[in-house]
Amino acid sequence: MDETALQRDFDATIDADDRIEPRDWMPDAYRQTLIRQIAQHAHSEIIGMQPEGNWITRAPSLKRKAILMAKVQDEAGHGLYLYSAAETLGVSRDELLDKLHTGRQRYSSIFNYPTITWADMGAIGWLVDGAAIMNQVPLCRCSYGPYARAMIRICKEESFHQRQGFELLLTLSNGTAEQKAMAQDAVNRWWWPSLMMFGPPDSESTHSEQSMRWGIKRFSNDELRQRFVDASVPQAEILGLTLPDPQLRFNSETGHYEYGDIDWSEFKRILAGDGPCNAQRMAHRVKAHTDGAWVREAAAAYADKRAAREEGAA
Amino acid sequence: MSSEWPLWEVFVRSRRGLSHVHSGSLHAPDAELALRNARDLYTRRQEGVSIWVVRADDITASSPDEKDPFFETASDKPYRHPTFYELPDELAHM
């Protein structure tokens, strides 16, 4: 088939809201967009283990420690589901890791903020995972089959992440005045970065329109951000905590909450590498990979030796 | 740089009475570690009672193009379906 016919088949599949599978023909730009997006998503899960891993040894109880470990294990798992999905597009695992380690592919800028108190574990679960879920649920219907399937699994597991964070904050909020202040401080620090997780405003978003056409993206950045704000305000009330935005108010005409201006210069600065933890996150990631090299090599050597022995015996 | 561990496809039986279903894939140096990794990756919440792992390279697939004349032969045989046959209404259960 010539390229025009292949493109026509591809467009028809997309228009019918059917799924594209790995061995289908697809336009190169579609493939590259997916690789970029899935890789960035996978890297975010892997780097996202660090801010929370920071508190595992200092969790206030065995129960909280077990929960936090389970959550960090899930992030690792989510990273692996996503790397596998990206690999179906013809890119290798080594190549993806190499691009992360050399800064040629990004991860979400939210993980470049430090986790300075225990309450940050709650705020991350409630707000950061909450924003992630808002972004990820529509991806369960993404036009690329392997990505959509990975997202279904991830969304199922992610729900516990948000609930445990909310419960953690609620416990602190109902605790001593000092504990409540700690919870409020964490919410104050994580609210605005969480709003930035939805990406630049629609007027400045570079990839959005094409991604919508391809069924990779289903809602715009601003639409999802608004949904997140609308969901979070009543949740904050239940927590007995406030959101750090004096302009936040309910508009009874639109039925939505209006919020203040987001400081996009901060977002751009962190994206460019100048956040509080960019260097630390990257250095830790590269060290973990380098330190693990001998384990990977030993396991491969052992597998080779056993395979050779079995061949000799046969 | 060492060569990458091979890719394995993972199939999980969620409970007795059901067949194994494809869950996803992973990298591992050998079958034994592929099974252990599969347990950690795909059954963290009791999703399975049995796992198969298969080297991705060992799978033979029908065709590179998923829209395939390979399956055409079934499309003109509606008489293979029970709904093809028009039977009298008074015939209650058949």
CSV table of C-alpha atoms in Angstrom, one decimal, chain A residues 62-232:
chain,number,residue,atom,x,y,z
A,62,LEU,CA,4.8,1.2,61.1
A,63,LYS,CA,1.4,1.5,59.4
A,64,ARG,CA,2.4,4.8,57.6
A,65,LYS,CA,5.7,3.3,56.7
A,66,ALA,CA,4.1,0.3,55.1
A,67,ILE,CA,1.7,2.5,53.2
A,68,LEU,CA,4.4,4.8,51.9
A,69,MET,CA,6.6,1.8,50.8
A,70,ALA,CA,3.6,0.3,48.9
A,71,LYS,CA,3.1,3.7,47.2
A,72,VAL,CA,6.7,4.1,46.2
A,73,GLN,CA,6.7,0.5,44.8
A,74,ASP,CA,3.6,1.4,42.8
A,75,GLU,CA,5.4,4.4,41.3
A,76,ALA,CA,8.2,2.0,40.2
A,77,GLY,CA,5.6,-0.3,38.8
A,78,HIS,CA,3.9,2.5,36.9
A,79,GLY,CA,7.2,3.6,35.4
A,80,LEU,CA,7.8,0.0,34.2
A,81,TYR,CA,4.3,-0.4,32.6
A,82,LEU,CA,5.0,2.9,30.8
A,83,TYR,CA,8.5,2.0,29.6
A,84,SER,CA,7.0,-1.2,28.2
A,85,ALA,CA,4.3,0.8,26.4
A,86,ALA,CA,7.0,3.1,24.9
A,87,GLU,CA,9.1,0.2,23.8
A,88,THR,CA,6.2,-1.1,21.6
A,89,LEU,CA,6.9,2.0,19.5
A,90,GLY,CA,10.3,0.8,18.6
A,91,VAL,CA,12.5,2.6,21.2
A,92,SER,CA,14.7,0.5,23.5
A,93,ARG,CA,14.7,0.7,27.3
A,94,ASP,CA,18.4,1.6,27.4
A,95,GLU,CA,17.8,4.4,25.0
A,96,LEU,CA,15.0,5.8,27.2
A,97,LEU,CA,17.0,5.6,30.3
A,98,ASP,CA,20.0,7.2,28.6
A,99,LYS,CA,17.8,10.1,27.4
A,100,LEU,CA,16.6,10.7,30.9
A,101,HIS,CA,20.1,10.5,32.4
A,102,THR,CA,21.5,13.0,29.8
A,103,GLY,CA,18.6,15.4,30.1
A,104,ARG,CA,17.3,14.8,26.6
A,105,GLN,CA,13.9,13.7,27.8
A,106,ARG,CA,12.1,15.4,30.7
A,107,TYR,CA,10.1,14.4,33.7
A,108,SER,CA,7.4,16.4,35.4
A,109,SER,CA,8.7,19.5,37.1
A,110,ILE,CA,6.6,18.9,40.2
A,111,PHE,CA,9.3,16.4,41.4
A,112,ASN,CA,11.9,19.2,41.6
A,113,TYR,CA,10.3,20.6,44.8
A,114,PRO,CA,11.7,19.3,48.1
A,115,THR,CA,9.7,17.3,50.7
A,116,ILE,CA,10.6,19.1,53.9
A,117,THR,CA,8.0,17.8,56.4
A,118,TRP,CA,6.0,14.7,56.9
A,119,ALA,CA,2.9,16.6,55.9
A,120,ASP,CA,4.3,16.8,52.4
A,121,MET,CA,3.5,13.1,52.1
A,122,GLY,CA,-0.1,14.0,52.6
A,123,ALA,CA,-0.1,17.0,50.3
A,124,ILE,CA,1.6,15.0,47.5
A,125,GLY,CA,-1.0,12.3,47.8
A,126,TRP,CA,-4.0,14.6,47.9
A,127,LEU,CA,-2.9,17.3,45.4
A,128,VAL,CA,-0.1,15.9,43.2
A,129,ASP,CA,-1.6,12.5,42.8
A,130,GLY,CA,-5.0,14.1,42.6
A,131,ALA,CA,-3.8,16.3,39.7
A,132,ALA,CA,-2.1,13.3,38.1
A,133,ILE,CA,-5.4,11.3,38.2
A,134,MET,CA,-7.3,14.2,36.7
A,135,ASN,CA,-4.8,14.1,33.8
A,136,GLN,CA,-4.6,10.4,33.5
A,137,VAL,CA,-8.2,9.2,33.6
A,138,PRO,CA,-8.8,10.6,30.0
A,139,LEU,CA,-5.6,8.8,28.9
A,140,CYS,CA,-7.3,5.4,29.6
A,141,ARG,CA,-9.2,6.2,26.3
A,142,CYS,CA,-6.0,7.3,24.4
A,143,SER,CA,-5.9,6.1,20.8
A,144,TYR,CA,-2.7,4.1,21.2
A,145,GLY,CA,-3.7,0.7,22.7
A,146,PRO,CA,-0.6,-0.1,24.8
A,147,TYR,CA,-0.6,3.4,26.4
A,148,ALA,CA,-4.3,3.2,27.2
A,149,ARG,CA,-4.0,-0.2,28.7
A,150,ALA,CA,-1.1,0.9,30.9
A,151,MET,CA,-3.1,3.9,32.0
A,152,ILE,CA,-6.1,1.8,33.0
A,153,ARG,CA,-3.9,-0.2,35.4
A,154,ILE,CA,-2.2,2.9,36.7
A,155,CYS,CA,-5.4,4.7,37.4
A,156,LYS,CA,-6.8,1.8,39.4
A,157,GLU,CA,-3.7,1.8,41.6
A,158,GLU,CA,-3.4,5.6,41.8
A,159,SER,CA,-6.7,5.9,43.6
A,160,PHE,CA,-5.2,4.6,46.9
A,161,HIS,CA,-2.4,7.1,46.6
A,162,GLN,CA,-4.8,10.1,46.7
A,163,ARG,CA,-6.9,8.6,49.4
A,164,GLN,CA,-4.0,7.8,51.7
A,165,GLY,CA,-2.7,11.4,51.3
A,166,PHE,CA,-6.1,12.9,52.1
A,167,GLU,CA,-6.4,10.7,55.2
A,168,LEU,CA,-2.9,11.6,56.3
A,169,LEU,CA,-3.7,15.3,56.0
A,170,LEU,CA,-7.0,14.9,57.8
A,171,THR,CA,-5.3,13.2,60.7
A,172,LEU,CA,-2.8,16.0,61.0
A,173,SER,CA,-5.5,18.6,60.6
A,174,ASN,CA,-7.5,17.0,63.5
A,175,GLY,CA,-4.3,16.8,65.6
A,176,THR,CA,-2.4,19.3,67.7
A,177,ALA,CA,-2.2,23.0,66.6
A,178,GLU,CA,1.3,22.3,65.5
A,179,GLN,CA,0.3,19.3,63.4
A,180,LYS,CA,-2.5,21.3,61.8
A,181,ALA,CA,0.0,24.1,61.0
A,182,MET,CA,2.3,21.6,59.4
A,183,ALA,CA,-0.5,20.3,57.2
A,184,GLN,CA,-1.5,23.9,56.2
A,185,ASP,CA,2.1,24.8,55.4
A,186,ALA,CA,2.4,21.7,53.1
A,187,VAL,CA,-0.8,22.6,51.3
A,188,ASN,CA,0.4,26.2,50.9
A,189,ARG,CA,3.6,25.0,49.2
A,190,TRP,CA,2.1,22.3,47.0
A,191,TRP,CA,-1.1,24.0,45.7
A,192,TRP,CA,0.3,26.2,43.0
A,193,PRO,CA,2.9,23.6,41.7
A,194,SER,CA,0.0,21.2,41.4
A,195,LEU,CA,-2.0,23.6,39.3
A,196,MET,CA,1.1,23.9,37.0
A,197,MET,CA,1.0,20.1,36.5
A,198,PHE,CA,-1.7,20.6,33.9
A,199,GLY,CA,0.8,22.4,31.7
A,200,PRO,CA,0.8,25.8,30.1
A,201,PRO,CA,-2.5,27.7,29.4
A,202,ASP,CA,-4.3,26.5,26.3
A,203,SER,CA,-3.3,29.7,24.5
A,204,GLU,CA,0.4,28.7,24.8
A,205,SER,CA,0.3,25.0,24.7
A,206,THR,CA,2.3,23.9,21.7
A,207,HIS,CA,1.3,20.2,21.2
A,208,SER,CA,-2.3,20.3,22.2
A,209,GLU,CA,-4.3,20.7,19.0
A,210,GLN,CA,-2.5,17.9,17.1
A,211,SER,CA,-2.7,15.6,20.1
A,212,MET,CA,-6.5,16.2,20.3
A,213,ARG,CA,-6.9,15.4,16.6
A,214,TRP,CA,-5.0,12.1,17.2
A,215,GLY,CA,-7.1,11.1,20.2
A,216,ILE,CA,-4.0,11.2,22.5
A,217,LYS,CA,-5.4,14.1,24.4
A,218,ARG,CA,-9.1,14.4,25.2
A,219,PHE,CA,-9.4,17.6,27.2
A,220,SER,CA,-7.4,20.8,27.2
A,221,ASN,CA,-5.0,21.8,29.9
A,222,ASP,CA,-7.2,24.6,31.2
A,223,GLU,CA,-10.3,22.3,31.2
A,224,LEU,CA,-8.6,19.7,33.3
A,225,ARG,CA,-7.1,22.4,35.6
A,226,GLN,CA,-10.6,23.9,36.2
A,227,ARG,CA,-12.0,20.4,37.1
A,228,PHE,CA,-9.2,19.9,39.5
A,229,VAL,CA,-9.8,23.3,41.2
A,230,ASP,CA,-13.6,22.6,41.4
A,231,ALA,CA,-12.9,19.2,43.0
A,232,SER,CA,-10.3,20.5,45.4
